[in-house]
Short mmCIF file of C-alpha atoms and ligand atoms in Angstrom, two decimals:
data_model
loop_
_atom_site.label_atom_id
_atom_site.label_comp_id
_atom_site.label_asym_id
_atom_site.label_seq_id
_atom_site.Cartn_x
_atom_site.Cartn_y
_atom_site.Cartn_z
CA MET A 99 3.35 9.49 -30.83
CA PRO A 100 0.54 8.24 -28.58
CA LEU A 101 0.96 4.67 -27.44
CA GLN A 102 -1.92 2.36 -28.14
CA PRO A 103 -0.84 -0.87 -26.41
CA ASP A 104 -2.98 -3.98 -26.71
CA SER A 105 -2.40 -4.80 -23.04
CA ALA A 106 -0.16 -3.77 -20.14
CA SER A 107 2.08 -6.80 -20.81
CA ASP A 108 3.09 -5.26 -24.15
CA VAL A 109 4.48 -2.16 -22.47
CA ILE A 110 5.25 -2.79 -18.77
CA GLY A 111 7.85 -5.08 -17.16
CA VAL A 112 8.55 -5.91 -13.51
CA ALA A 113 12.01 -5.65 -11.88
CA ALA A 114 13.55 -5.93 -8.42
CA ALA A 115 15.64 -3.06 -7.06
CA ASP A 116 17.92 -5.50 -5.24
CA ALA A 117 18.73 -9.19 -5.33
CA ALA A 118 16.91 -9.95 -2.06
CA LEU A 119 13.61 -9.01 -3.72
CA HIS A 120 14.05 -11.06 -6.92
CA GLU A 121 11.74 -13.86 -5.83
CA GLN A 122 9.01 -11.46 -4.63
CA ALA A 123 9.27 -9.39 -7.82
CA SER A 124 9.08 -12.43 -10.06
CA ALA A 125 5.96 -13.59 -8.17
CA LEU A 126 4.46 -10.11 -8.69
CA ALA A 127 5.31 -10.32 -12.43
CA GLN A 128 3.56 -13.67 -12.61
CA ASP A 129 0.51 -12.40 -10.70
CA LEU A 130 0.19 -9.42 -13.03
CA GLY A 131 0.98 -11.42 -16.18
CA LEU A 132 3.86 -9.05 -16.96
CA PRO A 133 7.36 -9.87 -18.23
CA TRP A 134 10.27 -9.96 -15.78
CA VAL A 135 13.20 -7.65 -16.61
CA GLU A 136 16.62 -7.21 -14.99
CA THR A 137 17.26 -3.53 -15.74
CA THR A 138 15.69 -0.45 -17.30
CA ALA A 139 18.11 -0.82 -20.23
CA ALA A 140 16.88 -4.39 -20.79
CA ALA A 141 13.29 -3.10 -20.64
CA TYR A 142 14.11 -0.48 -23.28
CA SER A 143 15.71 -3.09 -25.55
CA ALA A 144 12.63 -5.28 -25.16
CA GLY A 145 10.49 -2.38 -26.39
CA LEU A 146 8.76 -1.84 -23.03
CA GLN A 147 7.56 1.62 -22.02
CA ALA A 148 7.70 1.35 -18.23
CA VAL A 149 9.01 -0.79 -15.39
CA LEU A 150 7.23 -1.61 -12.14
CA TRP A 151 10.06 -1.71 -9.59
CA LEU A 152 9.88 -3.60 -6.35
CA GLY A 153 12.27 -2.05 -3.83
CA ALA A 154 12.80 -1.89 -0.09
CA GLU A 155 10.83 1.39 -0.14
CA GLY A 156 7.88 -0.22 -1.89
CA VAL A 157 6.50 -0.40 -5.43
CA SER A 158 7.13 2.30 -8.04
CA LEU A 159 6.46 2.75 -11.76
CA GLN A 160 9.24 4.19 -13.89
CA ALA A 161 8.81 5.24 -17.52
CA VAL A 162 11.59 3.95 -19.75
CA SER A 163 13.40 6.07 -22.31
CA ARG A 164 16.48 5.63 -24.49
CA ARG A 165 18.63 8.03 -22.46
CA GLY A 166 17.12 7.06 -19.12
CA HIS A 167 15.76 10.59 -18.54
CA ALA A 168 12.11 9.63 -18.36
CA PRO A 169 9.96 11.31 -15.70
CA GLY A 170 9.12 9.39 -12.57
CA PRO A 171 9.18 7.25 -10.68
CA ILE A 172 5.50 7.19 -9.71
CA THR A 173 4.92 5.91 -6.22
CA VAL A 174 2.09 6.23 -3.70
CA ASP A 175 3.31 7.99 -0.57
CA PHE A 176 0.42 9.28 1.53
CA GLY A 177 2.73 10.43 4.32
CA GLY A 178 5.10 12.27 1.95
CA ALA A 179 5.70 16.01 1.60
CA THR A 180 3.45 16.36 -1.49
CA MET A 181 0.36 15.01 0.28
CA ARG A 182 1.10 17.04 3.42
CA HIS A 183 1.52 20.17 1.27
CA ARG A 184 -1.68 19.43 -0.67
CA ARG A 185 -3.48 19.12 2.65
CA ARG A 186 -2.88 22.81 3.25
CA GLY A 187 -3.86 23.84 -0.30
CA GLY A 188 -7.24 25.35 -1.21
CA GLN A 189 -7.84 22.57 -3.77
CA ASN A 190 -8.85 20.18 -1.00
CA GLU A 191 -11.58 22.54 0.11
CA LEU A 192 -13.01 22.60 -3.41
CA LEU A 193 -13.18 18.80 -3.54
CA GLY A 194 -14.67 18.72 -0.03
CA LYS A 195 -17.27 21.32 -1.01
CA ALA A 196 -18.14 19.39 -4.18
CA VAL A 197 -18.92 16.16 -2.29
CA GLY A 198 -20.75 18.07 0.47
CA VAL A 199 -18.34 17.97 3.42
CA GLY A 200 -19.98 19.93 6.24
CA LYS A 201 -23.51 19.21 5.03
CA LYS A 202 -23.57 15.83 6.79
CA SER A 203 -21.16 14.29 9.26
CA ALA A 204 -18.97 11.35 8.17
CA LEU A 205 -20.00 11.33 4.52
CA ALA A 206 -19.62 7.96 2.79
CA VAL A 207 -18.02 8.27 -0.63
CA LEU A 208 -17.26 5.73 -3.34
CA ASP A 209 -14.24 6.88 -5.34
CA ALA A 210 -15.04 4.84 -8.45
CA THR A 211 -11.77 5.78 -10.21
CA ALA A 212 -9.27 5.62 -7.34
CA GLY A 213 -6.02 5.71 -9.38
CA LEU A 214 -3.17 6.65 -7.04
CA GLY A 215 -5.66 7.40 -4.27
CA ARG A 216 -4.80 11.08 -3.85
CA ASP A 217 -8.35 12.40 -4.08
CA SER A 218 -9.55 9.55 -1.85
CA PHE A 219 -6.91 10.44 0.70
CA VAL A 220 -7.96 14.11 0.66
CA LEU A 221 -11.59 13.07 1.22
CA ALA A 222 -10.66 10.68 4.05
CA ASP A 223 -8.54 13.43 5.61
CA LEU A 224 -11.63 15.67 5.50
CA GLY A 225 -13.47 13.01 7.56
CA CYS A 226 -15.25 11.05 4.81
CA SER A 227 -15.26 7.27 4.84
CA VAL A 228 -14.05 6.27 1.39
CA THR A 229 -14.29 3.08 -0.65
CA LEU A 230 -11.63 3.15 -3.36
CA ALA A 231 -12.38 1.17 -6.52
CA GLU A 232 -9.49 0.57 -8.92
CA ARG A 233 -9.49 -2.01 -11.70
CA GLU A 234 -6.06 -1.68 -13.36
CA PRO A 235 -3.74 -4.33 -11.84
CA VAL A 236 -0.56 -2.24 -12.18
CA VAL A 237 -2.22 0.80 -10.60
CA LEU A 238 -3.62 -1.49 -7.90
CA ALA A 239 -0.10 -2.75 -7.12
CA LEU A 240 1.03 0.87 -6.56
CA LEU A 241 -2.07 1.86 -4.61
CA ALA A 242 -2.22 -1.22 -2.37
CA ASP A 243 1.48 -0.81 -1.57
CA GLY A 244 0.98 2.87 -0.65
CA LEU A 245 -2.03 2.06 1.56
CA GLU A 246 -0.12 -0.74 3.28
CA ARG A 247 2.96 1.42 3.98
CA ALA A 248 0.81 4.27 5.33
CA ARG A 249 -1.06 1.82 7.58
CA ARG A 250 2.21 0.55 9.02
CA ALA A 251 3.67 4.07 9.51
CA ASP A 252 4.30 5.29 13.03
CA ASP A 253 2.04 8.33 12.55
CA SER A 254 -1.30 8.63 14.32
CA TRP A 255 -2.74 11.19 11.85
CA LEU A 256 -1.88 8.95 8.89
CA ASN A 257 -3.22 5.84 10.63
CA ALA A 258 -6.51 7.63 11.45
CA VAL A 259 -6.98 8.78 7.82
CA LEU A 260 -6.12 5.30 6.52
CA GLY A 261 -8.71 3.87 8.91
CA ARG A 262 -11.37 5.63 6.80
CA MET A 263 -10.12 4.16 3.48
CA ARG A 264 -11.13 0.74 2.12
CA LEU A 265 -9.80 -0.68 -1.14
CA HIS A 266 -11.94 -2.57 -3.65
CA ARG A 267 -9.88 -4.40 -6.26
CA GLY A 268 -11.85 -4.32 -9.49
CA GLU A 269 -14.51 -2.51 -11.49
CA ALA A 270 -16.51 0.07 -9.54
CA ALA A 271 -19.70 -1.72 -10.59
CA THR A 272 -18.51 -4.85 -8.74
CA VAL A 273 -18.24 -3.10 -5.35
CA PRO A 274 -20.31 -5.32 -2.99
CA ALA A 275 -23.81 -4.16 -2.10
CA VAL A 276 -22.83 -3.71 1.56
CA ALA A 277 -20.65 -0.71 0.57
CA PHE A 278 -23.74 0.97 -0.92
CA ALA A 279 -25.68 0.92 2.35
CA GLY A 280 -25.60 4.53 3.52
CA LEU A 281 -23.46 5.64 0.58
CA ASP A 282 -23.81 9.39 -0.02
CA VAL A 283 -21.63 10.24 -3.00
CA ILE A 284 -20.00 8.62 -6.02
CA TYR A 285 -16.88 10.48 -7.15
CA LEU A 286 -15.43 10.09 -10.66
CA ASP A 287 -12.11 11.29 -12.01
CA PRO A 288 -11.92 9.56 -15.38
CA MET A 289 -8.80 9.80 -17.50
CA PHE A 290 -8.86 12.06 -20.49
CA PRO A 291 -8.21 9.79 -23.47
CA GLU A 292 -8.09 12.78 -25.75
CA ARG A 293 -4.54 13.32 -24.39
CA ASP A 294 -5.29 16.57 -22.66
CA LYS A 295 -2.00 18.45 -22.36
CA SER A 296 -3.32 21.06 -19.95
CA ALA A 297 -1.93 21.69 -16.48
CA ALA A 298 -4.79 19.53 -15.15
CA VAL A 299 -2.99 16.42 -16.39
CA LYS A 300 0.04 15.84 -14.20
CA LYS A 301 3.05 13.91 -15.51
CA ASP A 302 2.07 10.67 -13.76
CA MET A 303 -1.44 10.81 -15.20
CA ALA A 304 0.05 11.53 -18.65
CA LEU A 305 2.03 8.28 -18.27
CA PHE A 306 -1.16 6.47 -17.21
CA GLN A 307 -2.96 7.88 -20.23
CA ALA A 308 -0.20 6.53 -22.46
CA LEU A 309 -0.04 3.10 -20.81
CA PHE A 310 -3.73 2.45 -20.26
CA ALA A 311 -5.37 4.42 -23.09
CA ASP A 312 -7.05 1.33 -24.49
CA HIS A 313 -8.92 0.69 -21.22
CA ASN A 314 -9.98 4.27 -20.65
CA THR A 315 -11.95 5.49 -23.63
CA THR A 316 -14.46 8.31 -23.48
CA GLY A 317 -17.23 5.75 -24.01
CA ASP A 318 -16.00 3.84 -20.97
CA ALA A 319 -16.10 6.97 -18.77
CA VAL A 320 -19.57 7.82 -20.09
CA ALA A 321 -20.79 4.29 -19.24
CA LEU A 322 -19.37 4.57 -15.70
CA PHE A 323 -21.06 7.96 -15.31
CA ALA A 324 -24.41 6.53 -16.49
CA TRP A 325 -24.01 3.66 -13.97
CA ALA A 326 -23.19 6.13 -11.17
CA LEU A 327 -26.29 8.23 -11.88
CA GLN A 328 -28.45 5.12 -11.45
CA GLN A 329 -27.18 4.34 -7.93
CA ASP A 330 -29.04 5.32 -4.77
CA VAL A 331 -26.78 8.23 -3.77
CA ALA A 332 -27.34 11.91 -3.07
CA ARG A 333 -24.62 13.16 -5.44
CA VAL A 334 -22.38 12.17 -8.29
CA VAL A 335 -19.32 14.39 -8.59
CA VAL A 336 -17.15 14.42 -11.74
CA LYS A 337 -13.70 16.02 -11.92
CA ARG A 338 -12.97 17.75 -15.22
CA PRO A 339 -10.24 20.03 -16.62
CA VAL A 340 -11.51 23.55 -15.98
CA ARG A 341 -12.42 24.33 -19.58
CA ALA A 342 -13.60 20.86 -20.68
CA VAL A 343 -17.18 20.19 -21.67
CA SER A 344 -19.24 18.35 -19.07
CA LEU A 345 -19.07 14.53 -19.22
CA ALA A 346 -21.51 13.08 -21.78
CA GLY A 347 -22.66 16.68 -22.39
CA ARG A 348 -24.87 16.45 -19.29
CA GLN A 349 -25.15 19.76 -17.49
CA PRO A 350 -24.36 19.52 -13.76
CA SER A 351 -26.64 20.91 -11.03
CA HIS A 352 -23.73 23.19 -10.17
CA ALA A 353 -19.94 23.27 -10.51
CA ILE A 354 -17.11 24.08 -8.12
CA VAL A 355 -14.45 25.76 -10.22
CA GLY A 356 -10.74 25.90 -9.40
CA LYS A 357 -7.71 27.17 -11.34
CA ALA A 358 -7.04 24.00 -13.34
CA VAL A 359 -9.89 21.65 -12.47
CA ARG A 360 -13.63 21.82 -12.07
CA TYR A 361 -15.93 19.57 -10.06
CA ASP A 362 -19.30 19.02 -11.76
CA VAL A 363 -21.88 18.20 -9.09
CA TYR A 364 -25.00 16.21 -10.02
CA VAL A 365 -27.45 16.47 -7.13
CA LEU A 366 -29.84 13.50 -7.09
CA ARG A 367 -31.36 14.10 -3.65
CA SER A 368 -30.59 15.92 -0.40
CA LEU A 369 -27.60 14.75 1.65
CA GLY A 370 -29.79 14.67 4.74
CA PRO A 371 -29.25 16.08 8.21
CA ALA A 372 -25.75 16.99 9.43
C1 SAM B 1106 -7.36 9.75 -13.64
S1 SAM B 1106 -7.14 8.31 -12.66
C2 SAM B 1106 -7.75 8.80 -11.09
C3 SAM B 1106 -6.76 9.57 -10.26
C4 SAM B 1106 -7.23 9.73 -8.83
N1 SAM B 1106 -8.37 10.62 -8.73
C5 SAM B 1106 -6.12 10.20 -7.92
O1 SAM B 1106 -6.36 11.17 -7.16
O2 SAM B 1106 -5.03 9.59 -7.91
C6 SAM B 1106 -8.41 7.22 -13.19
C7 SAM B 1106 -8.28 5.82 -12.63
O3 SAM B 1106 -9.56 5.20 -12.67
C8 SAM B 1106 -9.44 3.84 -12.99
N2 SAM B 1106 -10.75 3.43 -13.53
C9 SAM B 1106 -11.36 3.91 -14.65
N3 SAM B 1106 -12.58 3.35 -14.79
C10 SAM B 1106 -12.76 2.49 -13.74
C11 SAM B 1106 -13.83 1.65 -13.33
N4 SAM B 1106 -14.94 1.52 -14.07
N5 SAM B 1106 -13.69 0.93 -12.19
C12 SAM B 1106 -12.53 1.03 -11.46
N6 SAM B 1106 -11.47 1.82 -11.81
C13 SAM B 1106 -11.59 2.56 -12.93
C14 SAM B 1106 -8.29 3.80 -13.98
O4 SAM B 1106 -7.68 2.52 -14.03
C15 SAM B 1106 -7.37 4.87 -13.41
O5 SAM B 1106 -6.40 4.32 -12.54
#
């Protein structure tokens, strides 16, 4: 049954993976306005759906189930094997092509729906400078932790990519005007509130859909899209499941089509000289 929580505090608790982190985890719980829990079993008994764990390795989000077999945990690990593997995959090229990598050097992109920052990371790895806007406090806790760990890593490639990523905590529409100077592209990857079960929705995004459905309605995505189209940028790019209708029924200028996802490109003006 789809969850329709009133707020994250109804469904998510915060816990520490070891005693040394209790104080830090309880401060995080207070900051996020979430209940503190000792164990996943206690979270289940309290009727929570997920636990945000603070551990020595960083912050992770674990779905809670009766038998403890829930998928997860979700964590942001830019230096991990999945991101390195994705780097070599053709999917990155499609995203790069959609925003216009190669048409202008050092493209400036606002990722208005940053989530776990994977698409932002791909764009930064392709040389774009990326502002990441994320408004959901629990997602922000995961994302900020992942960015911080990658920044501290002893890895020059990772440090260079991270140097092109800047986090904005809050609504995309509240990104300060200075980030819009020279901005080329606004990128949107809204959630699919209609509970899309296709391959395009990975397990972690399915959990996000369940936990944050009330904040991510179709109307909300349409409003963000309308806002994006009004900004002074050359392109707005919208990620969609490959067979979905275009957002708000608005036909794109062109689309870059992959196996599971499609990038609808709305060209508003030329990207300018390379
Ligand atoms: C499907 S996820 C994005 C996944 C992301 N592309 C990635 O690669 O990890 C959508 C995210 O956008 C955020 N979001 C939706 N509307 C927003 C808005 N108006 N401003 C900031 N964040 C928003 C949601 O909280 C959610 O975390």
